[in-house]
Short mmCIF file of C-alpha atoms and ligand atoms in Angstrom, two decimals:
data_model
loop_
_atom_site.label_atom_id
_atom_site.label_comp_id
_atom_site.label_asym_id
_atom_site.label_seq_id
_atom_site.Cartn_x
_atom_site.Cartn_y
_atom_site.Cartn_z
CA UNK A 5 -115.77 102.32 -17.94
CA UNK A 6 -113.45 100.57 -18.56
CA UNK A 7 -109.90 102.06 -18.87
CA UNK A 8 -108.26 99.74 -21.98
CA UNK A 9 -105.06 101.62 -22.05
CA UNK A 10 -102.91 102.78 -18.30
CA UNK A 11 -99.73 101.85 -17.58
CA UNK A 12 -99.82 101.48 -13.91
CA UNK A 13 -96.90 98.95 -14.76
CA UNK A 14 -94.55 102.20 -15.01
CA UNK A 15 -92.40 103.55 -12.46
CA UNK A 16 -94.64 106.76 -11.49
CA UNK A 17 -97.44 104.57 -10.38
CA UNK A 18 -94.64 101.93 -8.01
CA UNK A 19 -94.78 103.33 -4.37
CA UNK A 20 -99.14 103.95 -4.57
CA UNK A 21 -99.52 101.16 -7.49
CA UNK A 22 -102.35 99.64 -4.94
CA UNK A 23 -103.70 102.33 -3.45
CA UNK A 24 -104.67 103.63 -7.55
CA UNK A 25 -105.92 100.09 -8.66
CA UNK A 26 -107.75 100.62 -5.73
CA UNK A 27 -109.36 103.91 -5.85
CA UNK A 28 -110.06 103.20 -9.90
CA UNK A 29 -112.11 100.08 -8.96
CA UNK A 30 -113.75 101.83 -6.08
CA UNK A 31 -115.08 104.85 -8.37
CA UNK A 32 -117.08 103.12 -11.33
CA UNK A 33 -113.97 101.20 -13.05
CA UNK A 34 -114.67 97.46 -14.94
CA UNK A 35 -111.51 96.62 -15.60
CA UNK A 36 -108.47 97.94 -16.81
CA UNK A 37 -105.78 97.02 -19.42
CA UNK A 38 -101.77 97.29 -18.41
CA UNK A 39 -99.69 98.11 -21.16
CA UNK A 40 -96.00 97.04 -21.51
CA UNK A 41 -93.87 99.00 -23.10
CA UNK A 42 -90.42 97.08 -23.21
CA UNK A 43 -89.45 93.98 -21.08
CA UNK A 44 -89.32 94.94 -18.09
CA UNK A 45 -92.88 97.20 -17.59
CA UNK A 46 -94.89 93.87 -20.15
CA UNK A 47 -93.70 91.53 -17.18
CA UNK A 48 -94.68 93.95 -14.67
CA UNK A 49 -98.12 94.94 -16.80
CA UNK A 50 -98.46 90.40 -16.72
CA UNK A 51 -97.39 90.84 -12.46
CA UNK A 52 -100.13 93.14 -11.96
CA UNK A 53 -103.00 91.41 -14.45
CA UNK A 54 -102.00 87.91 -12.08
CA UNK A 55 -102.42 89.95 -9.27
CA UNK A 56 -105.48 91.57 -8.98
CA UNK A 57 -109.11 91.15 -10.39
CA UNK A 58 -109.97 92.65 -13.80
CA UNK A 59 -106.64 93.59 -14.70
CA UNK A 60 -105.13 92.41 -17.63
CA UNK A 61 -102.46 93.36 -19.50
CA UNK A 62 -100.99 94.36 -22.73
CA UNK A 63 -97.12 93.55 -23.73
CA UNK A 64 -94.28 94.74 -26.27
CA UNK A 65 -91.63 96.90 -27.35
CA UNK A 66 -92.95 100.13 -27.43
CA UNK A 67 -91.99 101.71 -30.94
CA UNK A 68 -89.22 104.78 -29.59
CA UNK A 69 -87.88 102.33 -27.62
CA UNK A 70 -86.40 99.37 -30.37
CA UNK A 71 -83.05 101.02 -30.59
CA UNK A 72 -82.88 100.88 -27.14
CA UNK A 73 -83.79 97.27 -26.46
CA UNK A 74 -84.22 94.22 -28.62
CA UNK A 75 -87.63 92.74 -29.39
CA UNK A 76 -86.67 88.73 -28.68
CA UNK A 77 -89.80 87.03 -30.63
CA UNK A 78 -90.02 83.74 -27.67
CA UNK A 79 -89.81 85.90 -24.78
CA UNK A 80 -93.19 87.57 -25.47
CA UNK A 81 -94.86 84.69 -27.16
CA UNK A 82 -94.21 83.03 -23.51
CA UNK A 83 -95.29 86.22 -21.89
CA UNK A 84 -98.67 86.16 -24.48
CA UNK A 85 -99.63 83.14 -22.99
CA UNK A 86 -100.90 83.78 -20.13
CA UNK A 87 -104.81 83.98 -19.54
CA UNK A 88 -104.75 87.63 -18.97
CA UNK A 89 -102.51 88.74 -21.33
CA UNK A 90 -104.99 90.13 -24.04
CA UNK A 91 -103.21 92.28 -26.51
CA UNK A 92 -100.67 92.40 -28.10
CA UNK A 93 -98.92 95.67 -28.07
CA UNK A 94 -97.69 98.81 -27.57
CA UNK A 95 -96.29 98.14 -31.21
CA UNK A 96 -96.75 101.26 -33.83
CA UNK A 97 -94.26 104.34 -35.83
CA UNK A 98 -93.38 106.75 -33.94
CA UNK A 99 -91.54 109.63 -36.21
CA UNK A 100 -91.54 112.14 -34.02
CA UNK A 101 -88.86 111.02 -31.28
CA UNK A 102 -86.90 108.53 -33.44
CA UNK A 103 -86.01 110.83 -36.62
CA UNK A 104 -83.23 108.00 -37.64
CA UNK A 105 -83.35 106.36 -40.68
CA UNK A 106 -81.86 103.06 -39.69
CA UNK A 107 -85.13 103.03 -36.41
CA UNK A 108 -86.92 103.76 -38.96
CA UNK A 109 -86.66 101.02 -40.81
CA UNK A 110 -85.98 98.84 -37.31
CA UNK A 111 -89.36 99.87 -36.16
CA UNK A 112 -90.55 98.58 -39.02
CA UNK A 113 -89.49 95.53 -38.54
CA UNK A 114 -90.34 95.27 -34.68
CA UNK A 115 -93.87 96.55 -35.63
CA UNK A 116 -94.43 93.40 -38.43
CA UNK A 117 -93.20 91.26 -35.43
CA UNK A 118 -95.36 91.79 -33.09
CA UNK A 119 -97.94 91.58 -35.66
CA UNK A 120 -96.53 87.89 -36.66
CA UNK A 121 -97.15 87.45 -33.33
CA UNK A 122 -100.53 88.65 -32.47
CA UNK A 123 -101.40 85.95 -35.60
CA UNK A 124 -99.74 83.28 -34.42
CA UNK A 125 -101.71 84.03 -30.84
CA UNK A 126 -104.91 85.73 -32.32
CA UNK A 127 -104.81 88.46 -30.42
CA UNK A 128 -105.16 92.16 -30.88
CA UNK A 129 -102.94 94.80 -31.86
CA UNK A 130 -102.63 97.94 -29.65
CA UNK A 131 -101.24 100.56 -32.08
CA UNK A 132 -99.16 103.32 -31.05
CA UNK A 133 -98.50 105.98 -33.90
CA UNK A 134 -96.66 109.84 -33.84
CA UNK A 135 -96.05 111.54 -36.39
CA UNK A 136 -93.51 114.38 -36.36
CA UNK A 137 -94.35 118.11 -36.77
CA UNK A 138 -94.55 118.90 -40.25
CA UNK A 139 -95.46 114.80 -41.56
CA UNK A 140 -97.92 115.01 -38.26
CA UNK A 141 -100.13 111.93 -40.88
CA UNK A 142 -97.31 110.03 -42.31
CA UNK A 143 -96.34 106.85 -39.75
CA UNK A 144 -100.47 106.67 -40.14
CA UNK A 145 -100.09 106.31 -43.56
CA UNK A 146 -97.51 104.10 -43.84
CA UNK A 147 -99.05 101.90 -40.53
CA UNK A 148 -102.24 101.37 -42.40
CA UNK A 149 -100.16 100.57 -45.99
CA UNK A 150 -98.39 97.70 -43.90
CA UNK A 151 -101.85 97.02 -42.25
CA UNK A 152 -103.54 96.36 -45.36
CA UNK A 153 -101.54 93.82 -46.80
CA UNK A 154 -101.99 91.79 -43.60
CA UNK A 155 -105.15 89.81 -43.59
CA UNK A 156 -107.16 88.78 -40.03
CA UNK A 157 -105.13 91.24 -38.10
CA UNK A 158 -107.49 93.50 -35.34
CA UNK A 159 -107.26 95.59 -32.82
CA UNK A 160 -106.68 99.47 -31.76
CA UNK A 161 -106.04 102.55 -32.52
CA UNK A 162 -104.47 104.05 -29.19
CA UNK A 163 -104.54 108.06 -28.86
CA UNK A 164 -105.91 108.41 -32.18
CA UNK A 165 -104.83 111.95 -33.14
CA UNK A 166 -105.30 112.09 -36.82
CA UNK A 167 -107.94 113.35 -39.55
CA UNK A 168 -111.24 111.69 -39.80
CA UNK A 169 -110.05 110.25 -42.83
CA UNK A 170 -107.23 108.22 -41.60
CA UNK A 171 -110.22 107.46 -39.17
CA UNK A 172 -112.17 105.89 -41.60
CA UNK A 173 -109.26 103.78 -42.94
CA UNK A 174 -108.72 101.89 -39.44
CA UNK A 175 -111.53 101.20 -39.75
CA UNK A 176 -112.72 99.67 -43.16
CA UNK A 177 -109.53 97.20 -41.86
CA UNK A 178 -111.40 96.63 -38.80
CA UNK A 179 -109.67 98.38 -36.36
CA UNK A 180 -111.50 100.28 -33.62
CA UNK A 181 -110.02 103.57 -32.54
CA UNK A 182 -109.00 104.67 -28.54
CA UNK A 183 -109.51 108.02 -27.46
CA UNK A 184 -107.90 109.46 -24.33
CA UNK A 185 -108.17 113.22 -21.88
CA UNK A 186 -106.51 114.83 -24.51
CA UNK A 187 -110.09 114.71 -26.35
CA UNK A 188 -111.14 117.31 -23.21
CA UNK A 189 -109.25 119.52 -24.42
CA UNK A 190 -107.31 119.80 -27.31
CA UNK A 191 -109.25 120.70 -30.94
CA UNK A 192 -111.15 118.67 -33.75
CA UNK A 193 -111.90 115.82 -31.85
CA UNK A 194 -115.55 116.28 -31.84
CA UNK A 195 -116.26 116.75 -35.43
CA UNK A 196 -114.08 113.33 -35.87
CA UNK A 197 -116.35 111.46 -32.58
CA UNK A 198 -119.77 112.49 -34.24
CA UNK A 199 -119.13 110.79 -37.39
CA UNK A 200 -117.36 107.11 -36.17
CA UNK A 201 -119.98 104.78 -35.21
CA UNK A 202 -120.45 104.61 -31.24
CA UNK A 203 -119.17 100.20 -31.28
CA UNK A 204 -116.16 100.82 -33.06
CA UNK A 205 -114.40 103.71 -30.18
CA UNK A 206 -112.69 102.05 -27.35
CA UNK A 207 -112.35 105.14 -24.15
CA UNK A 208 -108.23 105.36 -22.18
CA UNK A 209 -106.09 107.37 -20.19
CA UNK A 210 -102.37 106.55 -20.40
CA UNK A 211 -102.22 107.42 -17.55
CA UNK A 212 -99.99 108.42 -16.19
CA UNK A 213 -99.73 110.88 -18.78
CA UNK A 214 -102.75 112.84 -20.83
CA UNK A 215 -104.56 113.63 -17.99
CA UNK A 216 -107.57 115.60 -19.03
CA UNK A 217 -108.44 118.98 -18.74
CA UNK A 218 -109.32 119.01 -14.55
CA UNK A 219 -106.12 117.76 -13.96
CA UNK A 220 -103.94 118.30 -16.46
CA UNK A 221 -100.50 118.63 -15.75
CA UNK A 222 -101.11 116.18 -12.94
CA UNK A 223 -100.67 112.39 -12.89
CA UNK A 224 -103.15 110.40 -14.49
CA UNK A 225 -105.37 107.58 -13.09
CA UNK A 226 -107.33 105.38 -13.96
CA UNK A 227 -110.51 106.17 -13.55
CA UNK A 228 -110.22 109.66 -15.41
CA UNK A 229 -111.43 107.64 -18.29
CA UNK A 230 -114.79 108.93 -16.52
CA UNK A 231 -113.52 112.39 -18.33
CA UNK A 232 -113.55 110.60 -21.85
CA UNK A 233 -116.76 108.81 -21.26
CA UNK A 234 -118.26 112.59 -20.13
CA UNK A 235 -116.61 113.61 -24.15
CA UNK A 236 -118.00 111.14 -26.10
CA UNK A 237 -120.72 111.08 -24.80
CA UNK A 238 -121.43 114.76 -25.15
CA UNK A 239 -120.23 114.79 -28.80
CA UNK A 240 -122.34 112.69 -29.74
CA UNK A 241 -125.83 113.78 -27.98
CA UNK A 242 -125.64 109.98 -25.80
CA UNK A 243 -125.81 109.32 -21.81
CA UNK A 244 -122.87 109.24 -19.69
CA UNK A 245 -124.74 105.26 -19.21
CA UNK A 246 -125.46 104.63 -22.58
CA UNK A 247 -121.75 105.34 -23.89
CA UNK A 248 -120.20 104.31 -20.61
CA UNK A 249 -122.40 100.80 -21.86
CA UNK A 250 -121.57 101.17 -25.46
CA UNK A 251 -117.53 101.44 -25.07
CA UNK A 252 -117.48 98.43 -22.16
CA UNK A 253 -118.53 96.82 -24.31
CA UNK A 254 -116.53 97.59 -27.03
CA UNK A 255 -113.41 96.77 -24.94
CA UNK A 256 -114.24 92.93 -24.06
CA UNK A 257 -115.52 92.59 -27.74
CA UNK A 258 -112.10 92.73 -28.89
CA UNK A 259 -109.72 91.99 -26.90
CA UNK A 260 -112.17 88.80 -24.82
CA UNK A 261 -112.42 90.66 -21.43
CA UNK A 262 -114.36 88.18 -18.86
CA UNK A 263 -115.80 90.38 -16.41
ZN1 LIG B 1202 -99.23 104.82 -24.27
#
């Protein structure tokens, strides 16, 4: 089991981060990627990766935070030079939390800088995308339009929450599709997951957020990824072990994890 998107670097885990990491590894987790959302949490992700075996880091400035903090390319580039920094992100477009047109332009600029950084360092991107209620898929199409112009870029669209057609577009660009505990309780995912090739699916928690059905409302932890694997196995009519092995292989391939 691999949790390809966690935030053990966030304050929700400030007091018991080491215990949560220990609990996850003793519950069958083989690797965790901690994802940064700004400078501070990116630094923390690197620190944790330096400290714990099989813990990796992704560094980036979340689209929601682009109005609050400047994306300093050189500082992030230096951080990404760490051996255990395996991805750039999370980055992307978020029209759910951000509606100011100026900030939307800024989001795109910062997103393009992340793409540039990923290309320079030959690292995959971890993409975040969220639309508003009226136009839930609008930023997905915008993102696809941007990515289509960019060459030699790979990555994952994390916490996928659009439709099958959009998922297929990402697959065509060589991207993986990431699923969280949301698939254990929300409708509409079975149909998408059924159609996706097993070798393009990544498992994640986005902890402390998005706890699976059994733990809804509680703080999510990395080992909850087992419920995501269980659900994918059920939808695809595969065994848990088959699904676990395949999704581990996918994460190892994309992020070049050395586990
Ligand atoms: Zn996240």
